[in-house]
PDB file of C-alpha atoms and ligand atoms in Angstrom:
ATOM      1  CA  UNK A   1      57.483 -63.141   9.346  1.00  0.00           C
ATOM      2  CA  UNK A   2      55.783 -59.670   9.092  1.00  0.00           C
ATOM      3  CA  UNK A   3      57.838 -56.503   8.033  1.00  0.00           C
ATOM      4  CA  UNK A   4      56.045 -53.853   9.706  1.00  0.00           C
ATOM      5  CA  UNK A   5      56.835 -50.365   7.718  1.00  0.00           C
ATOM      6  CA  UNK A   6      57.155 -47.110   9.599  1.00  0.00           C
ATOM      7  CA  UNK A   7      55.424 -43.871   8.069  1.00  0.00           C
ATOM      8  CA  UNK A   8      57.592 -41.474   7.591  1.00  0.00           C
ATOM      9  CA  UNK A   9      60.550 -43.572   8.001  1.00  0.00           C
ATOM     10  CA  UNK A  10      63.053 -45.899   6.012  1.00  0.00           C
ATOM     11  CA  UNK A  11      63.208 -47.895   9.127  1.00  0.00           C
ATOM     12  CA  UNK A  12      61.320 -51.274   8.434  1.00  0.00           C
ATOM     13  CA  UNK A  13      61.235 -53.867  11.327  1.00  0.00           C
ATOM     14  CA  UNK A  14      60.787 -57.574  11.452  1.00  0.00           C
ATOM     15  CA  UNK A  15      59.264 -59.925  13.808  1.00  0.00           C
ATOM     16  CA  UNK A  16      58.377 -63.077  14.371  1.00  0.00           C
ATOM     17  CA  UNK A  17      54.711 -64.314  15.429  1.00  0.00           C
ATOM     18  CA  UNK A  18      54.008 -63.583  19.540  1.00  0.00           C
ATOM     19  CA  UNK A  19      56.539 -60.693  18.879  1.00  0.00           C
ATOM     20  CA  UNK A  20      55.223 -57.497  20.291  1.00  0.00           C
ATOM     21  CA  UNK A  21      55.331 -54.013  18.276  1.00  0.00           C
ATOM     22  CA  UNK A  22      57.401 -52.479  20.320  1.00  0.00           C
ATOM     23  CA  UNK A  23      59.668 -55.213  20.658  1.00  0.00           C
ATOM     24  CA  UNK A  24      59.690 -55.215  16.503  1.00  0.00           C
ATOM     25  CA  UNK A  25      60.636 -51.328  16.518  1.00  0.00           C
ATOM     26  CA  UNK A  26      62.629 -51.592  19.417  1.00  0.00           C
ATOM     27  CA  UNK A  27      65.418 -54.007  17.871  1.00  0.00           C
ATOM     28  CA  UNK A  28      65.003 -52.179  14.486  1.00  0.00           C
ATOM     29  CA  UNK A  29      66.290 -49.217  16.386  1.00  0.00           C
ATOM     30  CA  UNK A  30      63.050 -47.260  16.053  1.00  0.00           C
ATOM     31  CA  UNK A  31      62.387 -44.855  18.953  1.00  0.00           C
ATOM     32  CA  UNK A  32      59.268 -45.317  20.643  1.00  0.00           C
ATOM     33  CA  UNK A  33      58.283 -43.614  24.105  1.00  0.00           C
ATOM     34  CA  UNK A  34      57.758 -46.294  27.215  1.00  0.00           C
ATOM     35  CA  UNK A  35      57.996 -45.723  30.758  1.00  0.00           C
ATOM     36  CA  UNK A  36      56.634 -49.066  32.085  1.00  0.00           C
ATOM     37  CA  UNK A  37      58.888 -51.545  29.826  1.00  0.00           C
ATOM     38  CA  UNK A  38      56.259 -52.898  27.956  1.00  0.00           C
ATOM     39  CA  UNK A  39      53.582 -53.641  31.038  1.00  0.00           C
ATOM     40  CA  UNK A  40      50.431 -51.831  29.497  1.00  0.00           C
ATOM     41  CA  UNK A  41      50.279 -49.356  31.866  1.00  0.00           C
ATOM     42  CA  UNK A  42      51.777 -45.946  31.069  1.00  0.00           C
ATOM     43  CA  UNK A  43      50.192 -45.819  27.692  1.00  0.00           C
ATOM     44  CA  UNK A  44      53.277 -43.767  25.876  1.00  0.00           C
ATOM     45  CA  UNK A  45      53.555 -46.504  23.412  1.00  0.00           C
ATOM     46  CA  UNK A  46      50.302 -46.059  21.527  1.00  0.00           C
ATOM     47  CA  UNK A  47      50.678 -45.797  17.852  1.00  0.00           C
ATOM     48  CA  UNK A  48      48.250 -46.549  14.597  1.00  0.00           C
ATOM     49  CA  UNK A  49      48.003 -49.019  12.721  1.00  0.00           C
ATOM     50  CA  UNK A  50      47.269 -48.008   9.117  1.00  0.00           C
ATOM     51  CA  UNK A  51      47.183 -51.255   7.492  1.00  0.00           C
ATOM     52  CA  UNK A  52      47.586 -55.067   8.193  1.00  0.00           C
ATOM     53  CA  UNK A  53      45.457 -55.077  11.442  1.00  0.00           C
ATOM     54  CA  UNK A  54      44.522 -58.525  10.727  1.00  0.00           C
ATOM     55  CA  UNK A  55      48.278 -59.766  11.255  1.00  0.00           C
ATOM     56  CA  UNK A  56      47.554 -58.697  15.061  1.00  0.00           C
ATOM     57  CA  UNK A  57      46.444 -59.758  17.994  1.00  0.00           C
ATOM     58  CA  UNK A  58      43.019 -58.427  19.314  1.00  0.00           C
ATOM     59  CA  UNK A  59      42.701 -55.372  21.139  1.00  0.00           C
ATOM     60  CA  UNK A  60      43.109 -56.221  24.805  1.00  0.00           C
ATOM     61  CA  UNK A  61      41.496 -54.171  27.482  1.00  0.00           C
ATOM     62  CA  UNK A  62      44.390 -52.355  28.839  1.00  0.00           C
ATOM     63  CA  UNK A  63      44.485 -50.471  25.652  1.00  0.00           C
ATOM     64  CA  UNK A  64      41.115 -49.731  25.570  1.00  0.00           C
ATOM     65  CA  UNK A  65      41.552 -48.253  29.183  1.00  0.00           C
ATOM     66  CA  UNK A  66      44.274 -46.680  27.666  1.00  0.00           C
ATOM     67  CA  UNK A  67      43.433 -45.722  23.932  1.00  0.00           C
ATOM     68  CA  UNK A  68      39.593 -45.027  25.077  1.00  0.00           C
ATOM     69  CA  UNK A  69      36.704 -47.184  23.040  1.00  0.00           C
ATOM     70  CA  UNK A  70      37.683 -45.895  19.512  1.00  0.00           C
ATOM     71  CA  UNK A  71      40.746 -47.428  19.620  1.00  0.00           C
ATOM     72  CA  UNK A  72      39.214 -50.145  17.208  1.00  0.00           C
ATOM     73  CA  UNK A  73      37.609 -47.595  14.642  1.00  0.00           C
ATOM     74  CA  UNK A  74      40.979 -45.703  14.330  1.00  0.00           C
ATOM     75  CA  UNK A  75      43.564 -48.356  14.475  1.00  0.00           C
ATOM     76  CA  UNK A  76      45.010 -47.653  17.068  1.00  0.00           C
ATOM     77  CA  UNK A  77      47.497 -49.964  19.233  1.00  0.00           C
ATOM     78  CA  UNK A  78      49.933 -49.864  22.691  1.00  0.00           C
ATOM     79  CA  UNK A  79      52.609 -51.108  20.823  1.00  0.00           C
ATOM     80  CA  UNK A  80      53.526 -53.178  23.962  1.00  0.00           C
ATOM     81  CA  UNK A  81      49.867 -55.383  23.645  1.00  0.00           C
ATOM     82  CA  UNK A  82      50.107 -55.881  19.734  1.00  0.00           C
ATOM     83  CA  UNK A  83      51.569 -58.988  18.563  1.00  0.00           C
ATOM     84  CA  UNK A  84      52.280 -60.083  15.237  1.00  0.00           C
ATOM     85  CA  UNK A  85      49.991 -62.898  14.329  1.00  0.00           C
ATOM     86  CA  UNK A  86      51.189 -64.961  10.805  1.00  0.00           C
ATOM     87  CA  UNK A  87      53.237 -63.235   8.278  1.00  0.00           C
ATOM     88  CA  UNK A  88      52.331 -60.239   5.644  1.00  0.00           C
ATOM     89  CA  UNK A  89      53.046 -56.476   5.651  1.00  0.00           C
ATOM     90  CA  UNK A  90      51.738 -54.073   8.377  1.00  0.00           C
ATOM     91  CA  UNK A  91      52.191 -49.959   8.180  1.00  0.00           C
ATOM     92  CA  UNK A  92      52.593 -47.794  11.343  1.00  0.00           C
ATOM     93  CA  UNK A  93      52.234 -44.553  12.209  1.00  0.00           C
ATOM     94  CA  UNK A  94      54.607 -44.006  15.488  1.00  0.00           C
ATOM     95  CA  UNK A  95      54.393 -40.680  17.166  1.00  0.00           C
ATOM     96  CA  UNK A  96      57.468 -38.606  17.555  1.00  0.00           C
ATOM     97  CA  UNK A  97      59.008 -39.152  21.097  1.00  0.00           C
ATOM     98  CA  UNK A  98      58.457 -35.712  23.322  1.00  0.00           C
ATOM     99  CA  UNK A  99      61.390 -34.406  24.477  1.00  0.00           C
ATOM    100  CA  UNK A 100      60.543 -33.380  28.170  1.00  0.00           C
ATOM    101  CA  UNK A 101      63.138 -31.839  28.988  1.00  0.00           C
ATOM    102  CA  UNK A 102      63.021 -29.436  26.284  1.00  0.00           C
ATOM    103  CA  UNK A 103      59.245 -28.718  27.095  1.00  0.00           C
ATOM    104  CA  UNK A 104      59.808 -28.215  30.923  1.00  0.00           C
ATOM    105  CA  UNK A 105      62.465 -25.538  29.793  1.00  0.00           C
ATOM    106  CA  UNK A 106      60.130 -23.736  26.898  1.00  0.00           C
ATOM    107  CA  UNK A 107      57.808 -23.516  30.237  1.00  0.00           C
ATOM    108  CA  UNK A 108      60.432 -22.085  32.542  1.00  0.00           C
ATOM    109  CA  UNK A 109      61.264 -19.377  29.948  1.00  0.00           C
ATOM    110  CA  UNK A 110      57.611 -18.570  29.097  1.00  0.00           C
ATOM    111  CA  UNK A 111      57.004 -18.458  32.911  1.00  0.00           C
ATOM    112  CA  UNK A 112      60.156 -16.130  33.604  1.00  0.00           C
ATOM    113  CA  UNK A 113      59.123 -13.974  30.244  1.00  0.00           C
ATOM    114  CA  UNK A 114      55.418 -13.360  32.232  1.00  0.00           C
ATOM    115  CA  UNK A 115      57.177 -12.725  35.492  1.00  0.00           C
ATOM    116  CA  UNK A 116      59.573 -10.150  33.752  1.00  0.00           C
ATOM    117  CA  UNK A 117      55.846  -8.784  32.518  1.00  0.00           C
ATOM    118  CA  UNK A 118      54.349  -8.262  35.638  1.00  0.00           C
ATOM    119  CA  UNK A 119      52.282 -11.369  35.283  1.00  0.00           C
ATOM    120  CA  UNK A 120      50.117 -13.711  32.923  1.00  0.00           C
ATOM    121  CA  UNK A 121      48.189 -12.074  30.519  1.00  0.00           C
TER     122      UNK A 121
HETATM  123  S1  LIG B   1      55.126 -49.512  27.018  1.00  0.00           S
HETATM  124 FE1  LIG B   1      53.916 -48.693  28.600  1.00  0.00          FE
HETATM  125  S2  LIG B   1      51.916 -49.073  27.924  1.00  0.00           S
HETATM  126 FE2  LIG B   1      53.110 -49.923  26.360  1.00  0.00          FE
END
């Protein structure tokens, strides 16, 4: 079993070997963006790993297609491709989900406040 600790968070999540990251956070409750299910290929689900990156499985090269070559160096993960290997303690750092709706309306109203202008600036 590894307990994989959020940062940040009281949330800690369990899983079993072959169980993905985001599966892990998932059934803990633990938001964590995803458009594509868990397929590798929107890339929302990237995260770091902080610690314990020997409980998981090797990088795999949809995430470096996704995460870019450094990936390795900074520990970071598609939670969808990572699976727990063994048992021990891993730490995460999980980005905050965007809310897009909120963003596409802070646009609209910056867009209308430079219309109201006369025009970008
Ligand atoms: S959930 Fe889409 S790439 Fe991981």
């Amino acid at each position: 079993m590894i307990r994989i600790a959020i940062a940040g968070s009281d949330v800690t999540a369990c899983a079993e070997p072959g169980t993905s990251l985001l599966t892990a956070l998932q059934r803990a409750a633990y938001p964590v963006a995803t458009s594509c299910g868990g397929s590798a290929t929107c890339g929302l689900c990237r995260l770091a790993v902080t610690s314990g990156r020997e409980l998981l499985t090797p990088l795999v090269p949809a995430e470096i297609t996704h995460l870019g070559s450094i990936a390795k160096v900074l520990g970071l993960r598609l939670a969808c491709q990572a699976r727990c290997l063994g048992a021990g303690d891993v730490r995460v750092e999980v980005p905050e989900i965007e809310d897009v709706a909120a963003r596409k309306a802070r646009k609209a109203e910056r867009l209308r406040a430079q219309r109201d202008r006369g025009g970008p600036r």
